[in-house]
N, CA, C and O atoms as a CHARMM CRD file, in Angstrom:
* protein
*
  368
    1    1 UNK  N      4.68700  45.49000  29.23600 PROA 1      0.00000
    2    1 UNK  CA     3.74000  45.24600  28.16000 PROA 1      0.00000
    3    1 UNK  C      2.50400  44.54900  28.72000 PROA 1      0.00000
    4    1 UNK  O      2.57600  43.81600  29.70700 PROA 1      0.00000
    5    2 UNK  N      1.38600  44.79100  28.07500 PROA 2      0.00000
    6    2 UNK  CA     0.13100  44.15100  28.45400 PROA 2      0.00000
    7    2 UNK  C     -0.56600  43.65900  27.19500 PROA 2      0.00000
    8    2 UNK  O     -0.51600  44.30200  26.14700 PROA 2      0.00000
    9    3 UNK  N     -1.20700  42.52500  27.31700 PROA 3      0.00000
   10    3 UNK  CA    -1.98700  41.98400  26.21200 PROA 3      0.00000
   11    3 UNK  C     -3.45900  42.01800  26.58900 PROA 3      0.00000
   12    3 UNK  O     -3.83300  41.73600  27.72700 PROA 3      0.00000
   13    4 UNK  N     -4.27800  42.36600  25.61800 PROA 4      0.00000
   14    4 UNK  CA    -5.73100  42.34100  25.78600 PROA 4      0.00000
   15    4 UNK  C     -6.28100  41.39900  24.72500 PROA 4      0.00000
   16    4 UNK  O     -5.97700  41.53400  23.54000 PROA 4      0.00000
   17    5 UNK  N     -7.09100  40.44900  25.16200 PROA 5      0.00000
   18    5 UNK  CA    -7.74100  39.51400  24.25000 PROA 5      0.00000
   19    5 UNK  C     -9.22800  39.49500  24.56200 PROA 5      0.00000
   20    5 UNK  O     -9.62800  39.21300  25.69200 PROA 5      0.00000
   21    6 UNK  N    -10.04600  39.79800  23.55700 PROA 6      0.00000
   22    6 UNK  CA   -11.49400  39.83400  23.73200 PROA 6      0.00000
   23    6 UNK  C    -12.12600  39.00200  22.61700 PROA 6      0.00000
   24    6 UNK  O    -11.80000  39.16400  21.44100 PROA 6      0.00000
   25    7 UNK  N    -13.02500  38.12200  23.00400 PROA 7      0.00000
   26    7 UNK  CA   -13.77500  37.32400  22.04000 PROA 7      0.00000
   27    7 UNK  C    -15.24100  37.70000  22.18300 PROA 7      0.00000
   28    7 UNK  O    -15.79900  37.63100  23.27800 PROA 7      0.00000
   29    8 UNK  N    -15.86500  38.09800  21.08100 PROA 8      0.00000
   30    8 UNK  CA   -17.27200  38.50200  21.07900 PROA 8      0.00000
   31    8 UNK  C    -18.03400  37.63400  20.09200 PROA 8      0.00000
   32    8 UNK  O    -17.72600  37.61300  18.90000 PROA 8      0.00000
   33    9 UNK  N    -19.02300  36.92500  20.59400 PROA 9      0.00000
   34    9 UNK  CA   -19.89100  36.12900  19.72300 PROA 9      0.00000
   35    9 UNK  C    -20.82000  37.07600  18.95000 PROA 9      0.00000
   36    9 UNK  O    -21.14800  38.16100  19.43000 PROA 9      0.00000
   37   10 UNK  N    -21.23700  36.65500  17.75500 PROA 10     0.00000
   38   10 UNK  CA   -22.20100  37.43200  16.97000 PROA 10     0.00000
   39   10 UNK  C    -22.94000  36.52800  15.99900 PROA 10     0.00000
   40   10 UNK  O    -22.52600  35.39700  15.74600 PROA 10     0.00000
   41   11 UNK  N    -24.02000  37.03000  15.46700 PROA 11     0.00000
   42   11 UNK  CA   -24.81000  36.31100  14.45800 PROA 11     0.00000
   43   11 UNK  C    -25.03500  37.21300  13.25100 PROA 11     0.00000
   44   11 UNK  O    -26.11200  37.21600  12.65500 PROA 11     0.00000
   45   12 UNK  N    -24.01400  37.97300  12.90200 PROA 12     0.00000
   46   12 UNK  CA   -24.11700  38.92200  11.79400 PROA 12     0.00000
   47   12 UNK  C    -23.67200  38.28500  10.48700 PROA 12     0.00000
   48   12 UNK  O    -22.85200  37.36800  10.46700 PROA 12     0.00000
   49   13 UNK  N    -24.23100  38.79100   9.40500 PROA 13     0.00000
   50   13 UNK  CA   -23.75700  38.41200   8.07800 PROA 13     0.00000
   51   13 UNK  C    -22.34200  38.96200   7.91900 PROA 13     0.00000
   52   13 UNK  O    -21.98300  39.92500   8.59700 PROA 13     0.00000
   53   14 UNK  N    -21.53400  38.37500   7.04000 PROA 14     0.00000
   54   14 UNK  CA   -20.14300  38.82100   6.89300 PROA 14     0.00000
   55   14 UNK  C    -19.98100  40.32300   6.65900 PROA 14     0.00000
   56   14 UNK  O    -19.08600  40.94000   7.23600 PROA 14     0.00000
   57   15 UNK  N    -20.82900  40.91700   5.82600 PROA 15     0.00000
   58   15 UNK  CA   -20.69200  42.35600   5.56000 PROA 15     0.00000
   59   15 UNK  C    -21.07400  43.18600   6.78500 PROA 15     0.00000
   60   15 UNK  O    -20.49200  44.24500   7.02100 PROA 15     0.00000
   61   16 UNK  N    -22.04400  42.71500   7.56100 PROA 16     0.00000
   62   16 UNK  CA   -22.41400  43.41000   8.79300 PROA 16     0.00000
   63   16 UNK  C    -21.30200  43.29100   9.84000 PROA 16     0.00000
   64   16 UNK  O    -21.00700  44.25500  10.54700 PROA 16     0.00000
   65   17 UNK  N    -20.69500  42.12400   9.93500 PROA 17     0.00000
   66   17 UNK  CA   -19.59200  41.92000  10.87900 PROA 17     0.00000
   67   17 UNK  C    -18.40800  42.80700  10.51000 PROA 17     0.00000
   68   17 UNK  O    -17.74100  43.36200  11.38300 PROA 17     0.00000
   69   18 UNK  N    -18.15500  42.93500   9.22300 PROA 18     0.00000
   70   18 UNK  CA   -17.05200  43.79600   8.77600 PROA 18     0.00000
   71   18 UNK  C    -17.32700  45.26100   9.13800 PROA 18     0.00000
   72   18 UNK  O    -16.42200  45.97400   9.57000 PROA 18     0.00000
   73   19 UNK  N    -18.57100  45.70500   8.96200 PROA 19     0.00000
   74   19 UNK  CA   -18.93300  47.07700   9.32000 PROA 19     0.00000
   75   19 UNK  C    -18.80500  47.28500  10.83200 PROA 19     0.00000
   76   19 UNK  O    -18.34800  48.34100  11.27000 PROA 19     0.00000
   77   20 UNK  N    -19.19900  46.30100  11.62400 PROA 20     0.00000
   78   20 UNK  CA   -19.07600  46.39600  13.07600 PROA 20     0.00000
   79   20 UNK  C    -17.60300  46.46100  13.47800 PROA 20     0.00000
   80   20 UNK  O    -17.22800  47.25400  14.34100 PROA 20     0.00000
   81   21 UNK  N    -16.77600  45.63300  12.85700 PROA 21     0.00000
   82   21 UNK  CA   -15.34200  45.64900  13.14800 PROA 21     0.00000
   83   21 UNK  C    -14.73900  47.00400  12.79800 PROA 21     0.00000
   84   21 UNK  O    -13.87400  47.50400  13.51700 PROA 21     0.00000
   85   22 UNK  N    -15.18500  47.58900  11.71300 PROA 22     0.00000
   86   22 UNK  CA   -14.67300  48.90000  11.31500 PROA 22     0.00000
   87   22 UNK  C    -15.04700  49.95500  12.34800 PROA 22     0.00000
   88   22 UNK  O    -14.25800  50.86200  12.61300 PROA 22     0.00000
   89   23 UNK  N    -16.23600  49.85200  12.93500 PROA 23     0.00000
   90   23 UNK  CA   -16.64300  50.79100  13.98500 PROA 23     0.00000
   91   23 UNK  C    -15.71000  50.68800  15.19600 PROA 23     0.00000
   92   23 UNK  O    -15.30800  51.70300  15.76400 PROA 23     0.00000
   93   24 UNK  N    -15.37100  49.46600  15.58200 PROA 24     0.00000
   94   24 UNK  CA   -14.44600  49.26700  16.70600 PROA 24     0.00000
   95   24 UNK  C    -13.08800  49.85800  16.35500 PROA 24     0.00000
   96   24 UNK  O    -12.48900  50.56600  17.16500 PROA 24     0.00000
   97   25 UNK  N    -12.60200  49.57000  15.15300 PROA 25     0.00000
   98   25 UNK  CA   -11.29300  50.08500  14.72900 PROA 25     0.00000
   99   25 UNK  C    -11.28900  51.60400  14.65700 PROA 25     0.00000
  100   25 UNK  O    -10.30900  52.24000  15.04500 PROA 25     0.00000
  101   26 UNK  N    -12.37500  52.19200  14.16400 PROA 26     0.00000
  102   26 UNK  CA   -12.45500  53.65400  14.08700 PROA 26     0.00000
  103   26 UNK  C    -12.35600  54.28000  15.47000 PROA 26     0.00000
  104   26 UNK  O    -11.70800  55.31200  15.64700 PROA 26     0.00000
  105   27 UNK  N    -13.00100  53.65200  16.45000 PROA 27     0.00000
  106   27 UNK  CA   -12.94500  54.16000  17.82300 PROA 27     0.00000
  107   27 UNK  C    -11.52000  54.04300  18.37900 PROA 27     0.00000
  108   27 UNK  O    -11.01700  54.97000  19.01300 PROA 27     0.00000
  109   28 UNK  N    -10.88300  52.90800  18.13800 PROA 28     0.00000
  110   28 UNK  CA    -9.50000  52.73400  18.58700 PROA 28     0.00000
  111   28 UNK  C     -8.56700  53.71600  17.88400 PROA 28     0.00000
  112   28 UNK  O     -7.68000  54.29800  18.50800 PROA 28     0.00000
  113   29 UNK  N     -8.77600  53.89300  16.58200 PROA 29     0.00000
  114   29 UNK  CA    -7.93600  54.81500  15.81400 PROA 29     0.00000
  115   29 UNK  C     -8.07000  56.23200  16.33400 PROA 29     0.00000
  116   29 UNK  O     -7.08800  56.96900  16.42000 PROA 29     0.00000
  117   30 UNK  N     -9.29500  56.61200  16.68200 PROA 30     0.00000
  118   30 UNK  CA    -9.54900  57.94800  17.20800 PROA 30     0.00000
  119   30 UNK  C     -8.86600  58.15200  18.55900 PROA 30     0.00000
  120   30 UNK  O     -8.25300  59.19200  18.80100 PROA 30     0.00000
  121   31 UNK  N     -8.97500  57.16200  19.42700 PROA 31     0.00000
  122   31 UNK  CA    -8.42300  57.29200  20.77400 PROA 31     0.00000
  123   31 UNK  C     -6.90500  57.17700  20.81700 PROA 31     0.00000
  124   31 UNK  O     -6.25500  57.84700  21.62000 PROA 31     0.00000
  125   32 UNK  N     -6.33200  56.32900  19.95500 PROA 32     0.00000
  126   32 UNK  CA    -4.90500  56.04100  20.05200 PROA 32     0.00000
  127   32 UNK  C     -4.10600  56.39700  18.80300 PROA 32     0.00000
  128   32 UNK  O     -2.92900  56.05200  18.69800 PROA 32     0.00000
  129   33 UNK  N     -4.74400  57.08900  17.85200 PROA 33     0.00000
  130   33 UNK  CA    -4.07800  57.49600  16.61500 PROA 33     0.00000
  131   33 UNK  C     -3.43700  56.29800  15.90300 PROA 33     0.00000
  132   33 UNK  O     -2.26300  56.33000  15.53300 PROA 33     0.00000
  133   34 UNK  N     -4.22900  55.25600  15.72400 PROA 34     0.00000
  134   34 UNK  CA    -3.75500  54.03500  15.09300 PROA 34     0.00000
  135   34 UNK  C     -3.95100  54.07300  13.58700 PROA 34     0.00000
  136   34 UNK  O     -4.90700  54.67000  13.09400 PROA 34     0.00000
  137   35 UNK  N     -3.06500  53.45000  12.87600 PROA 35     0.00000
  138   35 UNK  CA    -3.23100  53.22100  11.44100 PROA 35     0.00000
  139   35 UNK  C     -3.88500  51.85000  11.28900 PROA 35     0.00000
  140   35 UNK  O     -3.42600  50.88000  11.89100 PROA 35     0.00000
  141   36 UNK  N     -4.95200  51.75500  10.49100 PROA 36     0.00000
  142   36 UNK  CA    -5.69700  50.50500  10.32500 PROA 36     0.00000
  143   36 UNK  C     -5.67500  50.06700   8.87000 PROA 36     0.00000
  144   36 UNK  O     -5.67400  50.89500   7.95900 PROA 36     0.00000
  145   37 UNK  N     -5.65900  48.75600   8.66300 PROA 37     0.00000
  146   37 UNK  CA    -5.72800  48.21400   7.30600 PROA 37     0.00000
  147   37 UNK  C     -6.32300  46.80600   7.35500 PROA 37     0.00000
  148   37 UNK  O     -6.04500  46.02900   8.26900 PROA 37     0.00000
  149   38 UNK  N     -7.14200  46.49900   6.35700 PROA 38     0.00000
  150   38 UNK  CA    -7.73800  45.17500   6.24200 PROA 38     0.00000
  151   38 UNK  C     -6.79000  44.25700   5.48800 PROA 38     0.00000
  152   38 UNK  O     -6.17600  44.66100   4.50000 PROA 38     0.00000
  153   39 UNK  N     -6.67400  43.02200   5.95700 PROA 39     0.00000
  154   39 UNK  CA    -5.97300  41.93900   5.26200 PROA 39     0.00000
  155   39 UNK  C     -6.93300  40.75600   5.25400 PROA 39     0.00000
  156   39 UNK  O     -6.92500  39.93800   6.17300 PROA 39     0.00000
  157   40 UNK  N     -7.75200  40.66800   4.22400 PROA 40     0.00000
  158   40 UNK  CA    -8.79800  39.64500   4.18700 PROA 40     0.00000
  159   40 UNK  C     -9.83700  39.94500   5.25900 PROA 40     0.00000
  160   40 UNK  O    -10.42500  41.02600   5.27300 PROA 40     0.00000
  161   41 UNK  N    -10.06300  38.99100   6.15300 PROA 41     0.00000
  162   41 UNK  CA   -11.02900  39.16700   7.24100 PROA 41     0.00000
  163   41 UNK  C    -10.35500  39.57100   8.55200 PROA 41     0.00000
  164   41 UNK  O    -10.92900  39.40400   9.62800 PROA 41     0.00000
  165   42 UNK  N     -9.15100  40.09700   8.45600 PROA 42     0.00000
  166   42 UNK  CA    -8.41500  40.54600   9.63700 PROA 42     0.00000
  167   42 UNK  C     -8.11100  42.03500   9.49400 PROA 42     0.00000
  168   42 UNK  O     -7.52500  42.47300   8.50400 PROA 42     0.00000
  169   43 UNK  N     -8.51400  42.78900  10.48500 PROA 43     0.00000
  170   43 UNK  CA    -8.24700  44.22600  10.52200 PROA 43     0.00000
  171   43 UNK  C     -7.04900  44.44000  11.43800 PROA 43     0.00000
  172   43 UNK  O     -7.12400  44.16000  12.63500 PROA 43     0.00000
  173   44 UNK  N     -5.96400  44.92700  10.89400 PROA 44     0.00000
  174   44 UNK  CA    -4.74000  45.15000  11.67000 PROA 44     0.00000
  175   44 UNK  C     -4.59900  46.63500  11.97100 PROA 44     0.00000
  176   44 UNK  O     -4.95100  47.48700  11.15500 PROA 44     0.00000
  177   45 UNK  N     -4.07400  46.93000  13.16600 PROA 45     0.00000
  178   45 UNK  CA    -3.85000  48.32200  13.53400 PROA 45     0.00000
  179   45 UNK  C     -2.57100  48.41300  14.35300 PROA 45     0.00000
  180   45 UNK  O     -2.18100  47.49500  15.07400 PROA 45     0.00000
  181   46 UNK  N     -1.93300  49.58800  14.19800 PROA 46     0.00000
  182   46 UNK  CA    -0.67500  49.77200  14.91200 PROA 46     0.00000
  183   46 UNK  C     -0.26100  51.22900  14.97600 PROA 46     0.00000
  184   46 UNK  O     -0.71300  52.07700  14.20600 PROA 46     0.00000
  185   47 UNK  N      0.59900  51.46900  15.90900 PROA 47     0.00000
  186   47 UNK  CA     1.32800  52.70600  16.07200 PROA 47     0.00000
  187   47 UNK  C      2.41100  52.40700  17.09400 PROA 47     0.00000
  188   47 UNK  O      2.44400  51.30900  17.64900 PROA 47     0.00000
  189   48 UNK  N      3.25300  53.31400  17.34100 PROA 48     0.00000
  190   48 UNK  CA     4.29700  53.09400  18.33100 PROA 48     0.00000
  191   48 UNK  C      3.65300  52.79700  19.68600 PROA 48     0.00000
  192   48 UNK  O      2.87900  53.60700  20.19500 PROA 48     0.00000
  193   49 UNK  N      3.96500  51.65500  20.26500 PROA 49     0.00000
  194   49 UNK  CA     3.45000  51.28800  21.57300 PROA 49     0.00000
  195   49 UNK  C      2.13700  50.54200  21.59300 PROA 49     0.00000
  196   49 UNK  O      1.70600  50.09200  22.65400 PROA 49     0.00000
  197   50 UNK  N      1.47500  50.39300  20.42700 PROA 50     0.00000
  198   50 UNK  CA     0.20400  49.66400  20.35400 PROA 50     0.00000
  199   50 UNK  C      0.14700  48.92400  19.02000 PROA 50     0.00000
  200   50 UNK  O      0.41700  49.49900  17.96600 PROA 50     0.00000
  201   51 UNK  N     -0.20800  47.64900  19.08100 PROA 51     0.00000
  202   51 UNK  CA    -0.44900  46.90600  17.84800 PROA 51     0.00000
  203   51 UNK  C     -1.49100  45.84200  18.14100 PROA 51     0.00000
  204   51 UNK  O     -1.67900  45.43600  19.28800 PROA 51     0.00000
  205   52 UNK  N     -2.16100  45.39800  17.09900 PROA 52     0.00000
  206   52 UNK  CA    -3.15800  44.37400  17.31400 PROA 52     0.00000
  207   52 UNK  C     -3.93600  44.05300  16.06600 PROA 52     0.00000
  208   52 UNK  O     -3.64900  44.54000  14.97200 PROA 52     0.00000
  209   53 UNK  N     -4.94400  43.20700  16.27100 PROA 53     0.00000
  210   53 UNK  CA    -5.78000  42.79700  15.15500 PROA 53     0.00000
  211   53 UNK  C     -7.17800  42.46200  15.65100 PROA 53     0.00000
  212   53 UNK  O     -7.39200  42.14500  16.82100 PROA 53     0.00000
  213   54 UNK  N     -8.11300  42.54300  14.72600 PROA 54     0.00000
  214   54 UNK  CA    -9.49300  42.14100  14.96700 PROA 54     0.00000
  215   54 UNK  C     -9.84600  41.16700  13.85200 PROA 54     0.00000
  216   54 UNK  O    -10.00900  41.55200  12.69400 PROA 54     0.00000
  217   55 UNK  N     -9.96100  39.89500  14.22600 PROA 55     0.00000
  218   55 UNK  CA   -10.22200  38.82900  13.25300 PROA 55     0.00000
  219   55 UNK  C    -11.69500  38.48100  13.24600 PROA 55     0.00000
  220   55 UNK  O    -12.31200  38.31300  14.29800 PROA 55     0.00000
  221   56 UNK  N    -12.25600  38.37400  12.04800 PROA 56     0.00000
  222   56 UNK  CA   -13.66200  38.01900  11.90100 PROA 56     0.00000
  223   56 UNK  C    -13.78700  36.55100  11.51200 PROA 56     0.00000
  224   56 UNK  O    -13.23000  36.10600  10.50800 PROA 56     0.00000
  225   57 UNK  N    -14.53000  35.81100  12.32900 PROA 57     0.00000
  226   57 UNK  CA   -14.84500  34.41500  12.06600 PROA 57     0.00000
  227   57 UNK  C    -16.35200  34.34100  11.84300 PROA 57     0.00000
  228   57 UNK  O    -17.04700  35.32400  12.09900 PROA 57     0.00000
  229   58 UNK  N    -16.88100  33.21100  11.37300 PROA 58     0.00000
  230   58 UNK  CA   -18.30700  33.15300  11.05800 PROA 58     0.00000
  231   58 UNK  C    -19.24700  33.63300  12.16900 PROA 58     0.00000
  232   58 UNK  O    -20.22800  34.31100  11.86500 PROA 58     0.00000
  233   59 UNK  N    -18.99600  33.31700  13.41700 PROA 59     0.00000
  234   59 UNK  CA   -19.89000  33.75300  14.49100 PROA 59     0.00000
  235   59 UNK  C    -19.12100  34.32300  15.66600 PROA 59     0.00000
  236   59 UNK  O    -19.57000  34.25800  16.81000 PROA 59     0.00000
  237   60 UNK  N    -17.96100  34.87900  15.37300 PROA 60     0.00000
  238   60 UNK  CA   -17.10500  35.36100  16.45000 PROA 60     0.00000
  239   60 UNK  C    -16.15600  36.44300  15.92600 PROA 60     0.00000
  240   60 UNK  O    -15.66000  36.37400  14.80200 PROA 60     0.00000
  241   61 UNK  N    -15.92600  37.43300  16.77200 PROA 61     0.00000
  242   61 UNK  CA   -14.91200  38.45500  16.49300 PROA 61     0.00000
  243   61 UNK  C    -13.85800  38.32800  17.59400 PROA 61     0.00000
  244   61 UNK  O    -14.18500  38.28600  18.78000 PROA 61     0.00000
  245   62 UNK  N    -12.58900  38.26800  17.18200 PROA 62     0.00000
  246   62 UNK  CA   -11.50100  38.10300  18.13700 PROA 62     0.00000
  247   62 UNK  C    -10.56800  39.29800  18.05200 PROA 62     0.00000
  248   62 UNK  O     -9.94900  39.55000  17.01800 PROA 62     0.00000
  249   63 UNK  N    -10.47800  40.02700  19.15100 PROA 63     0.00000
  250   63 UNK  CA    -9.61300  41.19700  19.22200 PROA 63     0.00000
  251   63 UNK  C     -8.37700  40.85700  20.04800 PROA 63     0.00000
  252   63 UNK  O     -8.47800  40.27500  21.12800 PROA 63     0.00000
  253   64 UNK  N     -7.23400  41.22300  19.53400 PROA 64     0.00000
  254   64 UNK  CA    -5.97800  41.02000  20.24300 PROA 64     0.00000
  255   64 UNK  C     -5.21300  42.33200  20.18200 PROA 64     0.00000
  256   64 UNK  O     -4.96700  42.86200  19.09900 PROA 64     0.00000
  257   65 UNK  N     -4.83600  42.85400  21.34000 PROA 65     0.00000
  258   65 UNK  CA    -4.06600  44.09500  21.42600 PROA 65     0.00000
  259   65 UNK  C     -2.80800  43.85900  22.24500 PROA 65     0.00000
  260   65 UNK  O     -2.83700  43.17100  23.26500 PROA 65     0.00000
  261   66 UNK  N     -1.72100  44.42700  21.79400 PROA 66     0.00000
  262   66 UNK  CA    -0.48000  44.43300  22.56100 PROA 66     0.00000
  263   66 UNK  C     -0.17500  45.88700  22.89400 PROA 66     0.00000
  264   66 UNK  O      0.00000  46.72100  22.00600 PROA 66     0.00000
  265   67 UNK  N     -0.11500  46.16900  24.17700 PROA 67     0.00000
  266   67 UNK  CA     0.13100  47.53000  24.64400 PROA 67     0.00000
  267   67 UNK  C      1.52500  47.62400  25.23000 PROA 67     0.00000
  268   67 UNK  O      1.90000  46.84200  26.10400 PROA 67     0.00000
  269   68 UNK  N      2.28700  48.58400  24.74200 PROA 68     0.00000
  270   68 UNK  CA     3.60800  48.83300  25.30200 PROA 68     0.00000
  271   68 UNK  C      3.49400  49.74600  26.51300 PROA 68     0.00000
  272   68 UNK  O      2.42700  50.28700  26.80400 PROA 68     0.00000
  273   69 UNK  N      4.57100  49.90100  27.18900 PROA 69     0.00000
  274   69 UNK  CA     4.61800  50.82600  28.31500 PROA 69     0.00000
  275   69 UNK  C      4.71300  52.22400  27.74200 PROA 69     0.00000
  276   69 UNK  O      5.47400  52.37400  26.78600 PROA 69     0.00000
  277   70 UNK  N      4.04400  53.25900  28.19700 PROA 70     0.00000
  278   70 UNK  CA     3.23600  53.40800  29.40200 PROA 70     0.00000
  279   70 UNK  C      1.74500  53.14500  29.19900 PROA 70     0.00000
  280   70 UNK  O      0.97700  53.19100  30.16000 PROA 70     0.00000
  281   71 UNK  N      1.32700  52.87100  27.96700 PROA 71     0.00000
  282   71 UNK  CA    -0.09700  52.64400  27.70400 PROA 71     0.00000
  283   71 UNK  C     -0.59800  51.41200  28.46100 PROA 71     0.00000
  284   71 UNK  O     -1.77900  51.33100  28.80000 PROA 71     0.00000
  285   72 UNK  N      0.28500  50.46300  28.72300 PROA 72     0.00000
  286   72 UNK  CA    -0.11300  49.24500  29.42200 PROA 72     0.00000
  287   72 UNK  C     -0.65300  49.53200  30.82400 PROA 72     0.00000
  288   72 UNK  O     -1.37900  48.71300  31.38900 PROA 72     0.00000
  289   73 UNK  N     -0.30700  50.67500  31.38000 PROA 73     0.00000
  290   73 UNK  CA    -0.80700  51.02900  32.70500 PROA 73     0.00000
  291   73 UNK  C     -2.31100  51.30900  32.67500 PROA 73     0.00000
  292   73 UNK  O     -2.95700  51.31900  33.72300 PROA 73     0.00000
  293   74 UNK  N     -2.86600  51.53300  31.49900 PROA 74     0.00000
  294   74 UNK  CA    -4.30200  51.77800  31.34200 PROA 74     0.00000
  295   74 UNK  C     -5.01000  50.56200  30.74600 PROA 74     0.00000
  296   74 UNK  O     -6.12900  50.69100  30.25100 PROA 74     0.00000
  297   75 UNK  N     -4.38600  49.39000  30.78300 PROA 75     0.00000
  298   75 UNK  CA    -4.92300  48.20100  30.12100 PROA 75     0.00000
  299   75 UNK  C     -6.33500  47.84600  30.59400 PROA 75     0.00000
  300   75 UNK  O     -7.18900  47.52000  29.77000 PROA 75     0.00000
  301   76 UNK  N     -6.59300  47.90000  31.88500 PROA 76     0.00000
  302   76 UNK  CA    -7.91300  47.52600  32.40000 PROA 76     0.00000
  303   76 UNK  C     -9.00300  48.45000  31.86100 PROA 76     0.00000
  304   76 UNK  O    -10.07700  47.98700  31.47800 PROA 76     0.00000
  305   77 UNK  N     -8.72800  49.75200  31.83200 PROA 77     0.00000
  306   77 UNK  CA    -9.71600  50.70700  31.32100 PROA 77     0.00000
  307   77 UNK  C     -9.92400  50.52400  29.82200 PROA 77     0.00000
  308   77 UNK  O    -11.05500  50.57900  29.33800 PROA 77     0.00000
  309   78 UNK  N     -8.84200  50.30800  29.09200 PROA 78     0.00000
  310   78 UNK  CA    -8.93700  50.10700  27.64500 PROA 78     0.00000
  311   78 UNK  C     -9.73100  48.84500  27.34500 PROA 78     0.00000
  312   78 UNK  O    -10.61300  48.84800  26.48600 PROA 78     0.00000
  313   79 UNK  N     -9.42100  47.77100  28.05100 PROA 79     0.00000
  314   79 UNK  CA   -10.13400  46.50900  27.82900 PROA 79     0.00000
  315   79 UNK  C    -11.62800  46.66000  28.10100 PROA 79     0.00000
  316   79 UNK  O    -12.44500  46.15500  27.33100 PROA 79     0.00000
  317   80 UNK  N    -11.99700  47.33800  29.17200 PROA 80     0.00000
  318   80 UNK  CA   -13.40800  47.53400  29.50300 PROA 80     0.00000
  319   80 UNK  C    -14.12700  48.32600  28.41600 PROA 80     0.00000
  320   80 UNK  O    -15.23400  47.96500  28.01600 PROA 80     0.00000
  321   81 UNK  N    -13.51200  49.39700  27.94000 PROA 81     0.00000
  322   81 UNK  CA   -14.14600  50.23400  26.90800 PROA 81     0.00000
  323   81 UNK  C    -14.28200  49.49800  25.58400 PROA 81     0.00000
  324   81 UNK  O    -15.31900  49.58200  24.92700 PROA 81     0.00000
  325   82 UNK  N    -13.23200  48.77500  25.19000 PROA 82     0.00000
  326   82 UNK  CA   -13.26900  48.05000  23.91800 PROA 82     0.00000
  327   82 UNK  C    -14.28600  46.91300  23.98800 PROA 82     0.00000
  328   82 UNK  O    -15.03700  46.69600  23.03700 PROA 82     0.00000
  329   83 UNK  N    -14.31800  46.19000  25.09900 PROA 83     0.00000
  330   83 UNK  CA   -15.28400  45.09900  25.25200 PROA 83     0.00000
  331   83 UNK  C    -16.71500  45.62900  25.18700 PROA 83     0.00000
  332   83 UNK  O    -17.58400  45.00500  24.57800 PROA 83     0.00000
  333   84 UNK  N    -16.95600  46.77300  25.81300 PROA 84     0.00000
  334   84 UNK  CA   -18.28800  47.37900  25.77300 PROA 84     0.00000
  335   84 UNK  C    -18.66100  47.77500  24.33800 PROA 84     0.00000
  336   84 UNK  O    -19.78800  47.53900  23.90400 PROA 84     0.00000
  337   85 UNK  N    -17.73300  48.36500  23.61500 PROA 85     0.00000
  338   85 UNK  CA   -17.98600  48.77700  22.22700 PROA 85     0.00000
  339   85 UNK  C    -18.27200  47.53600  21.36100 PROA 85     0.00000
  340   85 UNK  O    -19.17200  47.55400  20.52200 PROA 85     0.00000
  341   86 UNK  N    -17.50700  46.47400  21.57300 PROA 86     0.00000
  342   86 UNK  CA   -17.72600  45.25400  20.78800 PROA 86     0.00000
  343   86 UNK  C    -19.09500  44.65200  21.08800 PROA 86     0.00000
  344   86 UNK  O    -19.77700  44.19700  20.17000 PROA 86     0.00000
  345   87 UNK  N    -19.50700  44.63900  22.34100 PROA 87     0.00000
  346   87 UNK  CA   -20.83800  44.12000  22.68800 PROA 87     0.00000
  347   87 UNK  C    -21.92400  44.92000  21.98800 PROA 87     0.00000
  348   87 UNK  O    -22.92100  44.35200  21.54300 PROA 87     0.00000
  349   88 UNK  N    -21.74300  46.22300  21.88600 PROA 88     0.00000
  350   88 UNK  CA   -22.75300  47.08900  21.26900 PROA 88     0.00000
  351   88 UNK  C    -22.83700  46.89000  19.75300 PROA 88     0.00000
  352   88 UNK  O    -23.93500  46.83100  19.19800 PROA 88     0.00000
  353   89 UNK  N    -21.69900  46.78800  19.08900 PROA 89     0.00000
  354   89 UNK  CA   -21.72500  46.76900  17.61400 PROA 89     0.00000
  355   89 UNK  C    -21.89500  45.38100  17.02100 PROA 89     0.00000
  356   89 UNK  O    -22.30300  45.25800  15.86700 PROA 89     0.00000
  357   90 UNK  N    -21.59300  44.33100  17.77800 PROA 90     0.00000
  358   90 UNK  CA   -21.74400  42.98600  17.23900 PROA 90     0.00000
  359   90 UNK  C    -23.06300  42.34100  17.65900 PROA 90     0.00000
  360   90 UNK  O    -23.09700  41.16400  18.01900 PROA 90     0.00000
  361   91 UNK  N    -24.14100  43.11000  17.61200 PROA 91     0.00000
  362   91 UNK  CA   -25.47700  42.57900  17.86700 PROA 91     0.00000
  363   91 UNK  C    -26.28200  42.68800  16.58500 PROA 91     0.00000
  364   91 UNK  O    -25.99400  43.52300  15.72800 PROA 91     0.00000
  365   92 UNK  N    -27.29000  41.84200  16.45900 PROA 92     0.00000
  366   92 UNK  CA   -28.11200  41.84400  15.24500 PROA 92     0.00000
  367   92 UNK  C    -29.09400  42.99400  15.30400 PROA 92     0.00000
  368   92 UNK  O    -29.88400  43.18000  14.37900 PROA 92     0.00000
């Protein structure tokens, strides 16, 4: 198993941050066939072998992913792509 934790600072209004988080989740859902659902300000996603959440705080987005084997073998590539997507969407 591999864990990915990414923290992205932002200065977005709550509705803008939520839209940015949805963009990240949509990309993850597309790549890994994840089911996503909002629980307040936390976007949860899961499927067999992958689970995680994207939590929205006032000036920060926190992504946590747990990757099962064999997906964990691609953890470095997944982390790089997700971090890049978060940097792009969480800008003003």
